XYZ file of N, CA and C in Angstrom:
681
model
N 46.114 37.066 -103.464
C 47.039 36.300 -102.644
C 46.743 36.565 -101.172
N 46.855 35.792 -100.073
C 46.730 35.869 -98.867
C 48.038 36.230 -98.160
N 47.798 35.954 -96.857
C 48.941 36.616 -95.781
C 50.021 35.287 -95.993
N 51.191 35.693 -96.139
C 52.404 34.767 -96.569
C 53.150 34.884 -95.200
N 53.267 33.297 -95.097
C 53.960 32.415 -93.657
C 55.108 31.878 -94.277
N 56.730 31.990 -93.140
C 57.380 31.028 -93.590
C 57.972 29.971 -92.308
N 58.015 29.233 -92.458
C 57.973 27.986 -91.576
C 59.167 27.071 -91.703
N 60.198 26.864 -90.623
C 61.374 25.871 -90.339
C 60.362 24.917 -90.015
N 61.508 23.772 -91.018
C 60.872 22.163 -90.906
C 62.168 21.516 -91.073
N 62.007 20.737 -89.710
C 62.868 19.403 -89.713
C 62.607 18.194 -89.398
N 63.726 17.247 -89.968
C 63.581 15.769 -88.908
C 64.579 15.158 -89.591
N 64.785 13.914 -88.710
C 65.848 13.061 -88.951
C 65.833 12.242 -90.234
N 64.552 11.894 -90.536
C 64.604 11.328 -91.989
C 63.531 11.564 -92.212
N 63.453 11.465 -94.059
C 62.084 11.309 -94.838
C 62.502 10.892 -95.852
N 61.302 10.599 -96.479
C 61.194 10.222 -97.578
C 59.428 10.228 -98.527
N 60.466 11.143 -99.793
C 59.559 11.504 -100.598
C 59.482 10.782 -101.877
N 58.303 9.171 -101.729
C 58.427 8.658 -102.856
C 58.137 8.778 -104.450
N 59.282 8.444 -105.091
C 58.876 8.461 -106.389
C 57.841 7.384 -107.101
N 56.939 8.088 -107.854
C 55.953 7.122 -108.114
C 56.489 6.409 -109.433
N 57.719 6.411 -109.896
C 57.634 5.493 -111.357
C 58.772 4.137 -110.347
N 59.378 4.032 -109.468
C 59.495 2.883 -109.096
C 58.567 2.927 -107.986
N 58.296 1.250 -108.302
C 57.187 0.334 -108.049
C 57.564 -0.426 -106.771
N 58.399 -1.202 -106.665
C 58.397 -2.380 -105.669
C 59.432 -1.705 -104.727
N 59.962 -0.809 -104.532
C 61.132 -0.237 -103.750
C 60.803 1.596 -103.630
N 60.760 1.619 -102.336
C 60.782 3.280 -102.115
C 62.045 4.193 -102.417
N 61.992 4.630 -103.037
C 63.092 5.762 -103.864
C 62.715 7.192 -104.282
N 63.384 8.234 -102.724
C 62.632 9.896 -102.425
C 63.534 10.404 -103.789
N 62.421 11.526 -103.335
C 63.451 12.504 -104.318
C 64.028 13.079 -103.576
N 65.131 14.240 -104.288
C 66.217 14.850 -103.450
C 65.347 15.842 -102.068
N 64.347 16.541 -102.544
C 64.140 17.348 -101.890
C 62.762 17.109 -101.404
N 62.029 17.716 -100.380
C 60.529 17.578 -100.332
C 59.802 18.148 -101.509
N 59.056 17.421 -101.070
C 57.674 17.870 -102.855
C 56.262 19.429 -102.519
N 55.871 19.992 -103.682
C 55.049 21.073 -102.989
C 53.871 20.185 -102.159
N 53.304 19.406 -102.707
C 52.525 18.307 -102.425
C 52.441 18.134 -100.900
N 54.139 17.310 -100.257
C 54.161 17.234 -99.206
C 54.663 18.235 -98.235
N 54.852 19.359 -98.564
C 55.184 21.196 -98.385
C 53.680 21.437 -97.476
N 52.654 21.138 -98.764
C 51.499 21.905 -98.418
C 50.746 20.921 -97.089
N 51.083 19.484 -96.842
C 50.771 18.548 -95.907
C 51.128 18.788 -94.518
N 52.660 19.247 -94.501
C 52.695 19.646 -93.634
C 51.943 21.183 -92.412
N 52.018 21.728 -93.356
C 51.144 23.395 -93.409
C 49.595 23.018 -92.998
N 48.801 22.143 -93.733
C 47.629 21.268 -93.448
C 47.055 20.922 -91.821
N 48.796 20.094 -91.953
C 48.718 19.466 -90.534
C 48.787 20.125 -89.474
N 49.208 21.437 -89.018
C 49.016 22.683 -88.332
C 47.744 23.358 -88.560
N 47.332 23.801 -89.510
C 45.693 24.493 -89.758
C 45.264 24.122 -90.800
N 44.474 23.097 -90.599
C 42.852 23.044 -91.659
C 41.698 23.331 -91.472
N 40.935 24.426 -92.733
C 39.557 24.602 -92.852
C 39.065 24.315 -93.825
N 38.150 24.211 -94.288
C 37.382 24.231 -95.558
C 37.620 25.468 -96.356
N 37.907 26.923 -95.604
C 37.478 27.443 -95.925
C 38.686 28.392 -96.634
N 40.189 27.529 -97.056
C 41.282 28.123 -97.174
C 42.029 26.923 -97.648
N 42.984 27.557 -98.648
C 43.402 26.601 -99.565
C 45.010 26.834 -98.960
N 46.472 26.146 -98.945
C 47.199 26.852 -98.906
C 48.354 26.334 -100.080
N 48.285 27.970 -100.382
C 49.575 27.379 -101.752
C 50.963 27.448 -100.789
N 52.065 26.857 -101.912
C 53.545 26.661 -101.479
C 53.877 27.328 -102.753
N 55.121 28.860 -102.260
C 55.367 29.655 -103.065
C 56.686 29.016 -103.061
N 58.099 29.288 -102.359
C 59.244 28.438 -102.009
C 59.448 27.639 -101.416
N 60.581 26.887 -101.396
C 61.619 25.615 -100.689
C 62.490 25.928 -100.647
N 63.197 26.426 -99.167
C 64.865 26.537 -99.284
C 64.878 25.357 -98.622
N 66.438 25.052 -99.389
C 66.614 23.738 -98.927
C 68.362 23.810 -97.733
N 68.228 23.823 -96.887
C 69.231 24.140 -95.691
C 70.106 23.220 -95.800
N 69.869 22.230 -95.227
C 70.813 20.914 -95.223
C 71.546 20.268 -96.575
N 72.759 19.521 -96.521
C 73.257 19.094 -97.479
C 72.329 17.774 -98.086
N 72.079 17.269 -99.435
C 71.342 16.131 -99.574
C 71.928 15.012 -99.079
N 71.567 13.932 -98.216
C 72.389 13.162 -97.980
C 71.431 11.644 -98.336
N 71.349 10.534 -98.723
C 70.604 9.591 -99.036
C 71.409 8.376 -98.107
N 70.540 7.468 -97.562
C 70.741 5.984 -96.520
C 69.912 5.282 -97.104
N 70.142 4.053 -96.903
C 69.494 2.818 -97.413
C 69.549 1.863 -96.179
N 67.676 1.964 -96.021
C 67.141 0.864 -95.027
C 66.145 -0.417 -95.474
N 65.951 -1.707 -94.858
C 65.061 -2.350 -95.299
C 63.647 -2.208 -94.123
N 62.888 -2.598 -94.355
C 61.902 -2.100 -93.712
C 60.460 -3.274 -93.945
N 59.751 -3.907 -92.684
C 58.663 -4.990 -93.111
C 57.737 -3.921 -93.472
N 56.520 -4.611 -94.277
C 55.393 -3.928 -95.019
C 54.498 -4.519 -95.004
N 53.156 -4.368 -95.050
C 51.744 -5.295 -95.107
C 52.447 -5.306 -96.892
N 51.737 -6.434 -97.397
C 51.616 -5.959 -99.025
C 50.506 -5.593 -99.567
N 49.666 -5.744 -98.817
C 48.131 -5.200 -99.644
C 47.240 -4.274 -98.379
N 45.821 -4.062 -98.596
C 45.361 -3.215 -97.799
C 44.034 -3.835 -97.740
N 43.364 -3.494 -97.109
C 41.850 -3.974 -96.563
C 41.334 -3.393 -97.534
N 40.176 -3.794 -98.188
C 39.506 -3.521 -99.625
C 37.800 -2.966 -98.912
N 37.829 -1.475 -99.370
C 36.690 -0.753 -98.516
C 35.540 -1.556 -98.370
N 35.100 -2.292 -99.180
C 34.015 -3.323 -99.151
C 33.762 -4.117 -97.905
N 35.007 -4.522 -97.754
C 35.100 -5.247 -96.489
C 34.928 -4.326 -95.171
N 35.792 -2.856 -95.302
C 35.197 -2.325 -94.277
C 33.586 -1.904 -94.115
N 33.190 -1.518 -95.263
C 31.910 -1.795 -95.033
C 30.947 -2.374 -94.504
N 31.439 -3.961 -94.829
C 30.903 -4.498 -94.684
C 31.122 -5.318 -92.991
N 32.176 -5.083 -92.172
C 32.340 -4.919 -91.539
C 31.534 -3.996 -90.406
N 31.742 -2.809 -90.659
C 30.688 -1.533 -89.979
C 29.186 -1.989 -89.929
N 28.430 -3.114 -90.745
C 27.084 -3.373 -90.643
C 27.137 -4.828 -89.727
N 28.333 -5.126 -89.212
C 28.607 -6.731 -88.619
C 28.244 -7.861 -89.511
N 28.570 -8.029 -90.499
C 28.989 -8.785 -91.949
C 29.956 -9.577 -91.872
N 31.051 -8.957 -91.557
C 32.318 -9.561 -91.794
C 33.382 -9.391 -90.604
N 34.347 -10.222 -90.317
C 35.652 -10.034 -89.555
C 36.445 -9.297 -90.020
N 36.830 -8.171 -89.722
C 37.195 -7.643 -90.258
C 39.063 -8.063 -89.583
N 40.052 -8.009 -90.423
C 41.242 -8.453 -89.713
C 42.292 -8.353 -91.089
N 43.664 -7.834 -90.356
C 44.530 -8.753 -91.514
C 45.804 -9.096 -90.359
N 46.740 -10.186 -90.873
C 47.639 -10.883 -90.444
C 48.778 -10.865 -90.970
N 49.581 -10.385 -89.925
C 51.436 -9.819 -90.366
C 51.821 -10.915 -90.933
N 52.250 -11.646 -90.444
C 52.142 -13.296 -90.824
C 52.572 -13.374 -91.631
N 50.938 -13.605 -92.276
C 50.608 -13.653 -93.730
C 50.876 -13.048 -94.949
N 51.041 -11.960 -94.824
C 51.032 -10.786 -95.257
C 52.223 -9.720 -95.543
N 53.330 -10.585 -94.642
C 54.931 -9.414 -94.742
C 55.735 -9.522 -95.503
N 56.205 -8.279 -95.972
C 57.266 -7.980 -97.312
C 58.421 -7.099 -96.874
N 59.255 -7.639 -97.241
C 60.230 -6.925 -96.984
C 60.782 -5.889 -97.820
N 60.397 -4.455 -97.949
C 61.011 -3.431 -98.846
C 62.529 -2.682 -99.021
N 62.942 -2.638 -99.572
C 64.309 -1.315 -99.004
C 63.702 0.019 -99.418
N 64.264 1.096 -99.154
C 63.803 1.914 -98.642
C 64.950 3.188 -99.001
N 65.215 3.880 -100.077
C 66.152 5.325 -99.956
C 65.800 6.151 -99.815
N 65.941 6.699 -98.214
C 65.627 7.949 -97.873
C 66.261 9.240 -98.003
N 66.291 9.873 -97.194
C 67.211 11.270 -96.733
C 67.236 11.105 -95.588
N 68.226 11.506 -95.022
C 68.550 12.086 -93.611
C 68.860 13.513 -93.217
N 68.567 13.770 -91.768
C 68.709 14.824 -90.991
C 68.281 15.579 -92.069
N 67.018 16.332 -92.652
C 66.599 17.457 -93.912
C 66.366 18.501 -92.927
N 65.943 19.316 -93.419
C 65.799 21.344 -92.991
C 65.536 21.959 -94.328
N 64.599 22.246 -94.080
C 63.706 23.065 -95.163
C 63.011 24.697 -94.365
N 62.930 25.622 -95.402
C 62.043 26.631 -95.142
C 61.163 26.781 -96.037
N 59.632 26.851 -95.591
C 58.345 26.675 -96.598
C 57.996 28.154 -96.569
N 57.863 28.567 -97.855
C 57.059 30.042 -97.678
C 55.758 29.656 -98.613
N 54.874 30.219 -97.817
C 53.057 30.024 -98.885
C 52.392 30.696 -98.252
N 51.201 31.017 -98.610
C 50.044 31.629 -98.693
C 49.064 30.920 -98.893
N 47.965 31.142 -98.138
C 46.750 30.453 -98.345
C 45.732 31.611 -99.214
N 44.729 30.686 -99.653
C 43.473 31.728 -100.648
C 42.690 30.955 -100.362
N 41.372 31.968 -99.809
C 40.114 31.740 -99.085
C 39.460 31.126 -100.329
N 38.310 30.017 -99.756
C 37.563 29.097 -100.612
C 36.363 29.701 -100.670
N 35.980 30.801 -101.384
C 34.476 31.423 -101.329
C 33.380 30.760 -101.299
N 33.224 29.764 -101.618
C 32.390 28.838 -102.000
C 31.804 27.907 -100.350
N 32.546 27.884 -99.517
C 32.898 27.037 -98.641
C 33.195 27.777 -97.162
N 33.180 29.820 -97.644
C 33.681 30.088 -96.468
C 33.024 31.035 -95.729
N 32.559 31.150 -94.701
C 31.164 31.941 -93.799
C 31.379 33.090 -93.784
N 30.507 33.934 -93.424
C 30.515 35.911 -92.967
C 31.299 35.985 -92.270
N 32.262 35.214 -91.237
C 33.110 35.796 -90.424
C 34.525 34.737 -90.519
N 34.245 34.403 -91.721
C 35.742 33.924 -92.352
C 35.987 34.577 -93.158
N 37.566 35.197 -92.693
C 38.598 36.550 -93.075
C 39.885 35.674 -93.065
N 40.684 36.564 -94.424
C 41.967 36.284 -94.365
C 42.616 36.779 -92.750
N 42.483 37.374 -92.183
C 43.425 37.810 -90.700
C 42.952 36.622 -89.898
N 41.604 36.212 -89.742
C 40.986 35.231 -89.160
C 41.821 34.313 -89.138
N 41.908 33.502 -89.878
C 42.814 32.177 -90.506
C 44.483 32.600 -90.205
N 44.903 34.027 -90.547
C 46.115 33.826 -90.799
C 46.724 33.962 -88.863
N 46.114 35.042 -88.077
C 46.161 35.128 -86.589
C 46.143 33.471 -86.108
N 44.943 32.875 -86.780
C 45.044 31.241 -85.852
C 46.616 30.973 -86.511
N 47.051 30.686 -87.629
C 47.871 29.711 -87.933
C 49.172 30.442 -86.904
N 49.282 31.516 -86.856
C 50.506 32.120 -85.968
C 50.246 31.606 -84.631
N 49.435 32.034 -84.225
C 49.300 31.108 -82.661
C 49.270 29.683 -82.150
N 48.661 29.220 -83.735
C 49.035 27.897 -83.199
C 50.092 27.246 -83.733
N 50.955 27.893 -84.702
C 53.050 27.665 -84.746
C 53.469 27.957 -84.238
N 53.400 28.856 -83.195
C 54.172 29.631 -82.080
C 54.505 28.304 -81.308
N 52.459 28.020 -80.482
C 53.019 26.984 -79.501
C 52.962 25.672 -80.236
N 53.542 25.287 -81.091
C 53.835 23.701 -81.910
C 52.168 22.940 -81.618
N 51.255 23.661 -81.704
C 49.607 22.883 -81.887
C 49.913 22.479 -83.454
N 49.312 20.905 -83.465
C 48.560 20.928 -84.885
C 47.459 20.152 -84.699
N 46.893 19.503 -85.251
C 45.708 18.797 -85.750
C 46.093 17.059 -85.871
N 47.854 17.137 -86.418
C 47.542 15.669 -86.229
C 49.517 15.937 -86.671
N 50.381 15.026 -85.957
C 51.771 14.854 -86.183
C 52.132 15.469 -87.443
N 52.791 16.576 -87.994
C 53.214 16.724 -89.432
C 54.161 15.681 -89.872
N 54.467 15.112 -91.003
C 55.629 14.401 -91.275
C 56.227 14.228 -92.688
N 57.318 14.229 -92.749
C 58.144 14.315 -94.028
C 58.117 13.209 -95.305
N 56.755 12.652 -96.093
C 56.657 12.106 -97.015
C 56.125 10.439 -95.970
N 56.633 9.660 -95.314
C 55.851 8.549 -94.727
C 55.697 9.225 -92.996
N 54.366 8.531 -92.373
C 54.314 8.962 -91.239
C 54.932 8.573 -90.377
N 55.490 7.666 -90.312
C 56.714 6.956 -89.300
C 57.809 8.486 -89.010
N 58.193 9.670 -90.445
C 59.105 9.660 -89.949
C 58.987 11.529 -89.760
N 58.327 11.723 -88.237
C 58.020 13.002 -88.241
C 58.613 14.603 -88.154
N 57.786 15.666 -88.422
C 58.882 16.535 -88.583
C 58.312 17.467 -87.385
N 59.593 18.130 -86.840
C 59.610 19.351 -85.858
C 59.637 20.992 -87.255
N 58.808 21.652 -86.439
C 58.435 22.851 -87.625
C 58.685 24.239 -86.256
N 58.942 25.242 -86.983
C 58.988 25.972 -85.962
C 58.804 27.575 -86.993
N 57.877 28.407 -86.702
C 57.443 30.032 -87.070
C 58.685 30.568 -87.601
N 58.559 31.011 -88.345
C 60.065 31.763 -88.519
C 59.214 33.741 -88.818
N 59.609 34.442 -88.014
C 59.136 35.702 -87.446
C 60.554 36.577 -87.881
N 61.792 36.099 -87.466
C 62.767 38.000 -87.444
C 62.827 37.288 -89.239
N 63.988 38.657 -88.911
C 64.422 39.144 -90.306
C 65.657 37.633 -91.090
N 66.232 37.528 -90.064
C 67.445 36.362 -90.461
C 67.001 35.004 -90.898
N 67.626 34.363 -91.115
C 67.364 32.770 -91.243
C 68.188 31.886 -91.750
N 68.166 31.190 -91.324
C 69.771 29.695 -91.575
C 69.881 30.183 -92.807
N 71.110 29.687 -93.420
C 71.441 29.694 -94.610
C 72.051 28.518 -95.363
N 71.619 28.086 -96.746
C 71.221 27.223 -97.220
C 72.579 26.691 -97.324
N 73.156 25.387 -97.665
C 74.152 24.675 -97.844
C 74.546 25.175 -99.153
N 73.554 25.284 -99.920
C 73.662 25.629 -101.580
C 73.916 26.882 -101.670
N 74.102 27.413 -100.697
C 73.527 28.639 -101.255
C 74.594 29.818 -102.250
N 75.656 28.997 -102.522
C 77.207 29.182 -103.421
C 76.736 28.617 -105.116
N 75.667 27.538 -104.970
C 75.591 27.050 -106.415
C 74.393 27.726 -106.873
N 74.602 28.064 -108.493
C 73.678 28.816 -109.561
C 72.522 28.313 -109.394
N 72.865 27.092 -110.152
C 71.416 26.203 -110.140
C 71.686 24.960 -110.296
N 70.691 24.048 -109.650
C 70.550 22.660 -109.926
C 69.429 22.037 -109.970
N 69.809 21.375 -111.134
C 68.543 20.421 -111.952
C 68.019 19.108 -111.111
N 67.004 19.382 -110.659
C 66.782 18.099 -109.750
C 65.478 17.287 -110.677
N 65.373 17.776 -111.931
C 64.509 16.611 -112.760
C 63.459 17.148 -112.519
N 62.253 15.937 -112.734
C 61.239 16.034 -112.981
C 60.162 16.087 -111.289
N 59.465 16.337 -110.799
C 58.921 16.409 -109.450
C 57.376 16.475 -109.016
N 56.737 15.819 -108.288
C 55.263 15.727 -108.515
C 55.045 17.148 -107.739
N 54.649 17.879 -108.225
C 53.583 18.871 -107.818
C 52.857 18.742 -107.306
N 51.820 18.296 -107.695
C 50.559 18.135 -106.685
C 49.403 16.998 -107.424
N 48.532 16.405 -106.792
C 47.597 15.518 -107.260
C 46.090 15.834 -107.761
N 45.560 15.956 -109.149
C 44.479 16.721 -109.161
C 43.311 15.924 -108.947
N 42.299 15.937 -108.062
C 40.788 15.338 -107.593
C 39.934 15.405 -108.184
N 39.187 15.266 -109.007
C 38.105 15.344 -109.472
C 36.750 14.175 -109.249
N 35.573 14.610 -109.167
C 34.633 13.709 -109.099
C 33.468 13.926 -109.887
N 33.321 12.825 -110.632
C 32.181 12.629 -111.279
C 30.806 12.168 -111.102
N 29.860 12.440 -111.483
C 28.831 11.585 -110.796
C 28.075 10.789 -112.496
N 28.278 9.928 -112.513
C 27.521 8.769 -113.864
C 26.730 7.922 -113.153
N 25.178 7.946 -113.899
C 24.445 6.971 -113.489
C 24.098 7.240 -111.987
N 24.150 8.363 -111.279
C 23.710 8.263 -109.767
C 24.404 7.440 -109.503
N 26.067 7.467 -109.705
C 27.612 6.982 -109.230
C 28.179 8.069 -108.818
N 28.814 7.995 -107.962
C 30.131 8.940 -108.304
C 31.305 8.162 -108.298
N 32.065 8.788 -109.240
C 33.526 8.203 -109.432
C 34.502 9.569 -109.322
N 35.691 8.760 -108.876
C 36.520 9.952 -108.640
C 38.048 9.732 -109.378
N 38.501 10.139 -110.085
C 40.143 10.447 -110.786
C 40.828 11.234 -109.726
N 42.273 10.798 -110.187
C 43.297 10.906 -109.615
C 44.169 11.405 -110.663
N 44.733 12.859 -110.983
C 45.677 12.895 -111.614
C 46.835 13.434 -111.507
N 47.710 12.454 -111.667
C 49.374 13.586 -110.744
C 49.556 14.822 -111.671
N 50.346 15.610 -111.724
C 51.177 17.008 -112.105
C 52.493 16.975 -111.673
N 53.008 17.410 -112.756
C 54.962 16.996 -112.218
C 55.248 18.895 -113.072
N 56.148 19.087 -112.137
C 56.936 20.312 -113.252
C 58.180 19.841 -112.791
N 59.339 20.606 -113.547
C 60.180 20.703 -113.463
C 61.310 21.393 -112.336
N 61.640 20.679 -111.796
C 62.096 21.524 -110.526
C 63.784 22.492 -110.551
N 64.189 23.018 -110.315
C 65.340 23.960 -110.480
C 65.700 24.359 -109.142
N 66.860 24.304 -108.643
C 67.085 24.777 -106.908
C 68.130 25.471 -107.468
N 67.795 27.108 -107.368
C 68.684 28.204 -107.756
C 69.209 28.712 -106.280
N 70.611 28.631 -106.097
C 71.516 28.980 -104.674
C 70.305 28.199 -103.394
N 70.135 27.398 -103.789
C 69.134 26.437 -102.560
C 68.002 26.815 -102.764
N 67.474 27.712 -103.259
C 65.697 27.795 -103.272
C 65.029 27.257 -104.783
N 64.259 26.458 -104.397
C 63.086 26.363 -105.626
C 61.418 27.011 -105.451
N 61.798 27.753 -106.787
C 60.451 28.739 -106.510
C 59.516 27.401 -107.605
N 58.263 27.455 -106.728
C 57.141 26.760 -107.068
C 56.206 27.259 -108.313
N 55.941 26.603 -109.048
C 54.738 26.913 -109.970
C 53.942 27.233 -109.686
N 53.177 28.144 -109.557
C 51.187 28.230 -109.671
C 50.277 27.144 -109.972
N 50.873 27.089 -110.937
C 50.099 25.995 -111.883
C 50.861 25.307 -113.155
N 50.343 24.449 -113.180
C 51.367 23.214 -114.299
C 49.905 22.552 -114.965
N 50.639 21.975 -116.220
C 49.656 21.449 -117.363
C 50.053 20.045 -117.504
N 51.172 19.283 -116.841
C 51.672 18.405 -117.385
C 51.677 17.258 -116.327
């Protein structure tokens, strides 16, 4: 296990979509490890360091709003950018043409505390990549709010303020009176794989869901899931 960070995260809204509805965005109650570990990402990425998400306290009360919101409905099909990049094609799309109107159930005002650890990628990581290495940058650059690119809470529209958490104290959870609560089923994380057939490569996509449990506001994270 590596050097363990825990990190205040807020913002005014997010939303963490569920993937079994289709035509309408609908979060789950809480942030996902998935989008836990995105944010953490978005402050320090290397090749050379993985970072797990051990807990989620969850601070704030759940609260859910309902917005509608315009949408492209489709996306530029890589071909075209391709083909584009060699001066082929126009590359373009048109609101116009193209707009849908979604609704949208989010959360509001959330507060979370992320605790994780990163584990060095041996494979990927040089003679003078060290766990202190990695873990010294990520402190200095949460201290002064550096990242790499806006963190944000499940869509990028809706971003989050994060801040080091260093003393001993720390907010205390809304929940933090109830045993436990069943918040269902929850995507974990997405597994990558790539194949290469025929001097192809193809690549899978496979989600992972466990079961989530928020005991007095914290849900402790899986390692690993089969399902």
């Amino acid at each position: 296990m590596g050097y363990g960070i825990r990190l205040l995260v807020r913002g005014d809204y997010a939303c963490y979509t569920r993937p079994e509805f289709k035509a309408e965005r609908v979060s789950y109650d809480v942030i996902t490890p998935s989008a836990a570990r995105g944010v953490l990402e978005a402050i320090l990425w290397k090749p050379a360091i993985r970072w797990v998400v051990d807990k989620i306290s969850v601070l704030n009360p759940i609260v859910f709003d309902s917005i509608r919101r315009n949408e492209l409905g489709s996306k530029i099909p890589p071909n075209n950018v391709t083909a584009a990049m060699r001066g082929g094609k126009d590359l373009h799309q048109y609101i116009n043409d193209d707009r849908q109107q979604r609704a949208t159930l989010l959360l509001t005002d959330v507060a979370y505390i992320l605790e994780a650890h990163f584990e060095i990628n041996k494979e990927k990581a040089g003679e003078t990549d060290t766990p202190e290495k990695f873990y010294n940058m990520f402190l200095r650059r949460a201290r002064q709010g550096q990242c790499f690119h806006t963190p944000y809470l499940g869509c990028r529209e809706f971003a989050a303020h994060f801040k080091l958490i260093e003393e001993e104290g720390e907010p205390e959870s809304y929940y933090k009176d109830e045993a436990e609560i069943d918040l269902g089923w929850m995507l974990w994380d997405i597994e990558y794989k790539a194949e290469v057939n025929k001097k192809k490569t193809e690549f899978s996509f496979t989600p992972k869901f466990f079961r989530a449990y928020m005991r007095h506001g914290v849900i402790e994270v899986p390692k690993e899931v089969n399902i």
